[in-house]
Amino acid sequence: MLTKSRLIQLVIMLSLLIGLFIWRTIELSPVIEKNQEESVQSDKVEEVLCDFSEPCVFNSLWGAFSLSVEGGKIIPEQWFHLTLESKVENWQVSSAKIIGKTMFMGKIPIKFTEATNIAGKQQSTGKSMLGVCTEDKMLWRLDIVVEVNGQPVNLYYDFLIVK
């Protein structure tokens, strides 16, 4: 049975919960706005598939990074050579890996050379190999993290391998 004291207790608890909800919402608003501003300023993932018949370009806040494959094609179970280049100065590849997007086949690490200046552009090269997938088509992502003046920049290159 709902007595007068129980009703008062329920109203007090409801008021307390509503007050805490409003206080937490107001307190978190600057953090949420700051995170949204940072995500707007971060590199946008371009949903463009690279076919590597010509260099694939990723535009970051620091500038454009161009990735090319020697021979213009990636064939499973064969070594392929990658070249990452940019007019941006003072950058180095800190990590790189290939990840299956349509099917998880592990993370394939790639070691890139130290970036060197060649004809006004900085260039770094790497070498890798992909396994054969059971699917006829496999979507992959090459995820490269470069450091530009000590700041990490994520570069994403999506590509499709067809048997």
PDB file of C-alpha atoms in Angstrom:
ATOM      1  CA  MET A   1       0.000   0.000   0.000  1.00  0.00           C
ATOM      2  CA  LEU A   2       1.239   3.468  -0.909  1.00  0.00           C
ATOM      3  CA  THR A   3       1.458   5.553   2.243  1.00  0.00           C
ATOM      4  CA  LYS A   4       2.205   9.244   2.506  1.00  0.00           C
ATOM      5  CA  SER A   5       5.780   8.570   3.671  1.00  0.00           C
ATOM      6  CA  ARG A   6       6.408   6.132   0.789  1.00  0.00           C
ATOM      7  CA  LEU A   7       5.064   8.676  -1.716  1.00  0.00           C
ATOM      8  CA  ILE A   8       7.380  11.370  -0.311  1.00  0.00           C
ATOM      9  CA  GLN A   9      10.312   8.943  -0.458  1.00  0.00           C
ATOM     10  CA  LEU A  10       9.543   8.079  -4.117  1.00  0.00           C
ATOM     11  CA  VAL A  11       9.249  11.767  -5.092  1.00  0.00           C
ATOM     12  CA  ILE A  12      12.574  12.568  -3.377  1.00  0.00           C
ATOM     13  CA  MET A  13      14.354   9.651  -5.116  1.00  0.00           C
ATOM     14  CA  LEU A  14      12.833  10.562  -8.483  1.00  0.00           C
ATOM     15  CA  SER A  15      13.911  14.204  -8.024  1.00  0.00           C
ATOM     16  CA  LEU A  16      17.401  13.075  -7.040  1.00  0.00           C
ATOM     17  CA  LEU A  17      17.722  10.832 -10.100  1.00  0.00           C
ATOM     18  CA  ILE A  18      16.458  13.519 -12.469  1.00  0.00           C
ATOM     19  CA  GLY A  19      18.836  16.044 -10.891  1.00  0.00           C
ATOM     20  CA  LEU A  20      21.817  13.678 -11.291  1.00  0.00           C
ATOM     21  CA  PHE A  21      20.852  12.958 -14.893  1.00  0.00           C
ATOM     22  CA  ILE A  22      20.672  16.688 -15.729  1.00  0.00           C
ATOM     23  CA  TRP A  23      23.941  17.425 -13.877  1.00  0.00           C
ATOM     24  CA  ARG A  24      25.785  14.602 -15.675  1.00  0.00           C
ATOM     25  CA  THR A  25      24.420  15.693 -19.057  1.00  0.00           C
ATOM     26  CA  ILE A  26      25.538  19.290 -18.516  1.00  0.00           C
ATOM     27  CA  GLU A  27      28.936  18.169 -17.200  1.00  0.00           C
ATOM     28  CA  LEU A  28      29.612  15.858 -20.187  1.00  0.00           C
ATOM     29  CA  SER A  29      28.421  18.280 -22.883  1.00  0.00           C
ATOM     30  CA  PRO A  30      31.801  20.075 -23.257  1.00  0.00           C
ATOM     31  CA  VAL A  31      33.605  16.709 -23.450  1.00  0.00           C
ATOM     32  CA  ILE A  32      31.231  15.436 -26.148  1.00  0.00           C
ATOM     33  CA  GLU A  33      31.531  18.684 -28.133  1.00  0.00           C
ATOM     34  CA  LYS A  34      35.340  18.536 -27.843  1.00  0.00           C
ATOM     35  CA  ASN A  35      35.398  14.906 -29.052  1.00  0.00           C
ATOM     36  CA  GLN A  36      33.132  15.800 -31.977  1.00  0.00           C
ATOM     37  CA  GLU A  37      35.434  18.700 -32.915  1.00  0.00           C
ATOM     38  CA  GLU A  38      38.461  16.383 -32.744  1.00  0.00           C
ATOM     39  CA  SER A  39      36.738  13.766 -34.910  1.00  0.00           C
ATOM     40  CA  VAL A  40      35.905  16.436 -37.494  1.00  0.00           C
ATOM     41  CA  GLN A  41      39.562  17.452 -37.506  1.00  0.00           C
ATOM     42  CA  SER A  42      40.830  13.856 -37.693  1.00  0.00           C
ATOM     43  CA  ASP A  43      41.522  12.138 -40.979  1.00  0.00           C
ATOM     44  CA  LYS A  44      38.400  11.040 -42.760  1.00  0.00           C
ATOM     45  CA  VAL A  45      38.344   7.454 -43.989  1.00  0.00           C
ATOM     46  CA  GLU A  46      37.860   7.516 -47.716  1.00  0.00           C
ATOM     47  CA  GLU A  47      35.670   4.683 -48.935  1.00  0.00           C
ATOM     48  CA  VAL A  48      37.406   4.527 -52.314  1.00  0.00           C
ATOM     49  CA  LEU A  49      38.774   1.219 -53.558  1.00  0.00           C
ATOM     50  CA  CYS A  50      42.319   1.275 -54.863  1.00  0.00           C
ATOM     51  CA  ASP A  51      42.962  -0.798 -57.974  1.00  0.00           C
ATOM     52  CA  PHE A  52      46.684   0.130 -58.037  1.00  0.00           C
ATOM     53  CA  SER A  53      46.755   0.468 -61.820  1.00  0.00           C
ATOM     54  CA  GLU A  54      47.778   3.981 -60.803  1.00  0.00           C
ATOM     55  CA  PRO A  55      48.852   5.346 -57.402  1.00  0.00           C
ATOM     56  CA  CYS A  56      46.095   5.520 -54.803  1.00  0.00           C
ATOM     57  CA  VAL A  57      45.983   8.814 -52.889  1.00  0.00           C
ATOM     58  CA  PHE A  58      44.871   9.353 -49.289  1.00  0.00           C
ATOM     59  CA  ASN A  59      44.356  13.010 -48.357  1.00  0.00           C
ATOM     60  CA  SER A  60      45.180  13.714 -44.720  1.00  0.00           C
ATOM     61  CA  LEU A  61      45.205  16.978 -42.795  1.00  0.00           C
ATOM     62  CA  TRP A  62      48.964  17.114 -43.345  1.00  0.00           C
ATOM     63  CA  GLY A  63      48.778  16.516 -47.086  1.00  0.00           C
ATOM     64  CA  ALA A  64      48.385  13.798 -49.686  1.00  0.00           C
ATOM     65  CA  PHE A  65      50.045  10.381 -49.364  1.00  0.00           C
ATOM     66  CA  SER A  66      50.263   8.309 -52.517  1.00  0.00           C
ATOM     67  CA  LEU A  67      50.556   4.508 -52.435  1.00  0.00           C
ATOM     68  CA  SER A  68      51.568   2.477 -55.463  1.00  0.00           C
ATOM     69  CA  VAL A  69      52.195  -1.208 -56.093  1.00  0.00           C
ATOM     70  CA  GLU A  70      55.049  -2.341 -58.309  1.00  0.00           C
ATOM     71  CA  GLY A  71      53.475  -3.943 -61.364  1.00  0.00           C
ATOM     72  CA  GLY A  72      50.121  -2.286 -60.592  1.00  0.00           C
ATOM     73  CA  LYS A  73      48.492  -5.437 -59.230  1.00  0.00           C
ATOM     74  CA  ILE A  74      48.406  -7.517 -56.059  1.00  0.00           C
ATOM     75  CA  ILE A  75      48.267 -11.261 -56.666  1.00  0.00           C
ATOM     76  CA  PRO A  76      47.673 -13.628 -53.698  1.00  0.00           C
ATOM     77  CA  GLU A  77      50.620 -15.771 -52.630  1.00  0.00           C
ATOM     78  CA  GLN A  78      53.083 -13.603 -54.544  1.00  0.00           C
ATOM     79  CA  TRP A  79      55.344 -10.931 -53.110  1.00  0.00           C
ATOM     80  CA  PHE A  80      54.400  -7.364 -53.970  1.00  0.00           C
ATOM     81  CA  HIS A  81      56.325  -4.155 -53.364  1.00  0.00           C
ATOM     82  CA  LEU A  82      54.639  -1.007 -52.039  1.00  0.00           C
ATOM     83  CA  THR A  83      55.842   2.572 -52.354  1.00  0.00           C
ATOM     84  CA  LEU A  84      54.403   5.302 -50.147  1.00  0.00           C
ATOM     85  CA  GLU A  85      55.326   8.843 -51.102  1.00  0.00           C
ATOM     86  CA  SER A  86      54.335  12.386 -50.252  1.00  0.00           C
ATOM     87  CA  LYS A  87      55.464  15.969 -50.610  1.00  0.00           C
ATOM     88  CA  VAL A  88      54.899  16.286 -46.859  1.00  0.00           C
ATOM     89  CA  GLU A  89      58.223  16.675 -45.067  1.00  0.00           C
ATOM     90  CA  ASN A  90      59.511  14.937 -41.943  1.00  0.00           C
ATOM     91  CA  TRP A  91      57.350  11.828 -41.894  1.00  0.00           C
ATOM     92  CA  GLN A  92      58.128   8.203 -41.131  1.00  0.00           C
ATOM     93  CA  VAL A  93      55.989   5.062 -41.201  1.00  0.00           C
ATOM     94  CA  SER A  94      55.573   3.938 -37.594  1.00  0.00           C
ATOM     95  CA  SER A  95      53.395   0.890 -38.353  1.00  0.00           C
ATOM     96  CA  ALA A  96      51.619  -0.776 -41.247  1.00  0.00           C
ATOM     97  CA  LYS A  97      49.382  -3.801 -41.528  1.00  0.00           C
ATOM     98  CA  ILE A  98      46.934  -5.392 -43.931  1.00  0.00           C
ATOM     99  CA  ILE A  99      43.584  -6.493 -42.504  1.00  0.00           C
ATOM    100  CA  GLY A 100      40.794  -8.443 -44.177  1.00  0.00           C
ATOM    101  CA  LYS A 101      37.588  -6.372 -44.193  1.00  0.00           C
ATOM    102  CA  THR A 102      35.134  -8.953 -45.551  1.00  0.00           C
ATOM    103  CA  MET A 103      36.703 -11.894 -43.726  1.00  0.00           C
ATOM    104  CA  PHE A 104      39.172 -11.923 -40.851  1.00  0.00           C
ATOM    105  CA  MET A 105      42.431 -13.497 -41.972  1.00  0.00           C
ATOM    106  CA  GLY A 106      44.653 -12.015 -39.291  1.00  0.00           C
ATOM    107  CA  LYS A 107      46.800  -8.916 -39.417  1.00  0.00           C
ATOM    108  CA  ILE A 108      49.691  -8.983 -41.828  1.00  0.00           C
ATOM    109  CA  PRO A 109      52.428  -6.587 -40.649  1.00  0.00           C
ATOM    110  CA  ILE A 110      54.509  -4.688 -43.193  1.00  0.00           C
ATOM    111  CA  LYS A 111      57.885  -3.133 -42.482  1.00  0.00           C
ATOM    112  CA  PHE A 112      58.548   0.029 -44.463  1.00  0.00           C
ATOM    113  CA  THR A 113      61.980   1.523 -45.033  1.00  0.00           C
ATOM    114  CA  GLU A 114      62.947   4.875 -43.599  1.00  0.00           C
ATOM    115  CA  ALA A 115      61.501   7.685 -45.724  1.00  0.00           C
ATOM    116  CA  THR A 116      64.077   9.255 -48.033  1.00  0.00           C
ATOM    117  CA  ASN A 117      63.875  12.346 -50.206  1.00  0.00           C
ATOM    118  CA  ILE A 118      63.709  11.456 -53.913  1.00  0.00           C
ATOM    119  CA  ALA A 119      63.000  14.167 -56.512  1.00  0.00           C
ATOM    120  CA  GLY A 120      61.311  16.517 -54.037  1.00  0.00           C
ATOM    121  CA  LYS A 121      59.131  13.835 -52.457  1.00  0.00           C
ATOM    122  CA  GLN A 122      59.715  11.659 -49.422  1.00  0.00           C
ATOM    123  CA  GLN A 123      59.410   7.980 -50.231  1.00  0.00           C
ATOM    124  CA  SER A 124      59.261   4.765 -48.216  1.00  0.00           C
ATOM    125  CA  THR A 125      58.984   1.202 -49.521  1.00  0.00           C
ATOM    126  CA  GLY A 126      57.697  -2.072 -48.116  1.00  0.00           C
ATOM    127  CA  LYS A 127      57.097  -5.654 -49.183  1.00  0.00           C
ATOM    128  CA  SER A 128      54.313  -8.103 -48.346  1.00  0.00           C
ATOM    129  CA  MET A 129      52.260 -11.085 -49.441  1.00  0.00           C
ATOM    130  CA  LEU A 130      48.577 -12.021 -49.094  1.00  0.00           C
ATOM    131  CA  GLY A 131      47.117 -15.477 -48.685  1.00  0.00           C
ATOM    132  CA  VAL A 132      44.421 -16.925 -50.921  1.00  0.00           C
ATOM    133  CA  CYS A 133      40.908 -16.547 -49.596  1.00  0.00           C
ATOM    134  CA  THR A 134      38.130 -19.110 -49.972  1.00  0.00           C
ATOM    135  CA  GLU A 135      35.876 -16.368 -51.345  1.00  0.00           C
ATOM    136  CA  ASP A 136      36.072 -15.266 -54.983  1.00  0.00           C
ATOM    137  CA  LYS A 137      36.387 -11.630 -53.892  1.00  0.00           C
ATOM    138  CA  MET A 138      38.130 -10.377 -50.795  1.00  0.00           C
ATOM    139  CA  LEU A 139      38.141  -6.791 -49.554  1.00  0.00           C
ATOM    140  CA  TRP A 140      41.319  -5.788 -47.716  1.00  0.00           C
ATOM    141  CA  ARG A 141      42.485  -2.641 -45.909  1.00  0.00           C
ATOM    142  CA  LEU A 142      46.056  -1.445 -45.755  1.00  0.00           C
ATOM    143  CA  ASP A 143      46.282   0.522 -42.510  1.00  0.00           C
ATOM    144  CA  ILE A 144      49.402   2.691 -42.329  1.00  0.00           C
ATOM    145  CA  VAL A 145      50.304   4.977 -39.432  1.00  0.00           C
ATOM    146  CA  VAL A 146      52.819   7.664 -40.307  1.00  0.00           C
ATOM    147  CA  GLU A 147      54.295  10.189 -37.918  1.00  0.00           C
ATOM    148  CA  VAL A 148      54.495  13.716 -39.249  1.00  0.00           C
ATOM    149  CA  ASN A 149      56.639  15.881 -36.989  1.00  0.00           C
ATOM    150  CA  GLY A 150      55.909  13.451 -34.136  1.00  0.00           C
ATOM    151  CA  GLN A 151      52.116  13.446 -34.711  1.00  0.00           C
ATOM    152  CA  PRO A 152      50.462  10.134 -35.725  1.00  0.00           C
ATOM    153  CA  VAL A 153      48.412  10.183 -38.930  1.00  0.00           C
ATOM    154  CA  ASN A 154      46.289   7.181 -39.993  1.00  0.00           C
ATOM    155  CA  LEU A 155      46.181   6.348 -43.687  1.00  0.00           C
ATOM    156  CA  TYR A 156      43.689   3.804 -45.050  1.00  0.00           C
ATOM    157  CA  TYR A 157      43.832   2.136 -48.455  1.00  0.00           C
ATOM    158  CA  ASP A 158      41.057  -0.346 -49.280  1.00  0.00           C
ATOM    159  CA  PHE A 159      41.505  -2.751 -52.191  1.00  0.00           C
ATOM    160  CA  LEU A 160      39.735  -5.741 -53.672  1.00  0.00           C
ATOM    161  CA  ILE A 161      41.411  -9.017 -54.616  1.00  0.00           C
ATOM    162  CA  VAL A 162      39.563 -11.179 -57.139  1.00  0.00           C
ATOM    163  CA  LYS A 163      40.544 -14.811 -57.784  1.00  0.00           C
TER     164      LYS A 163
END
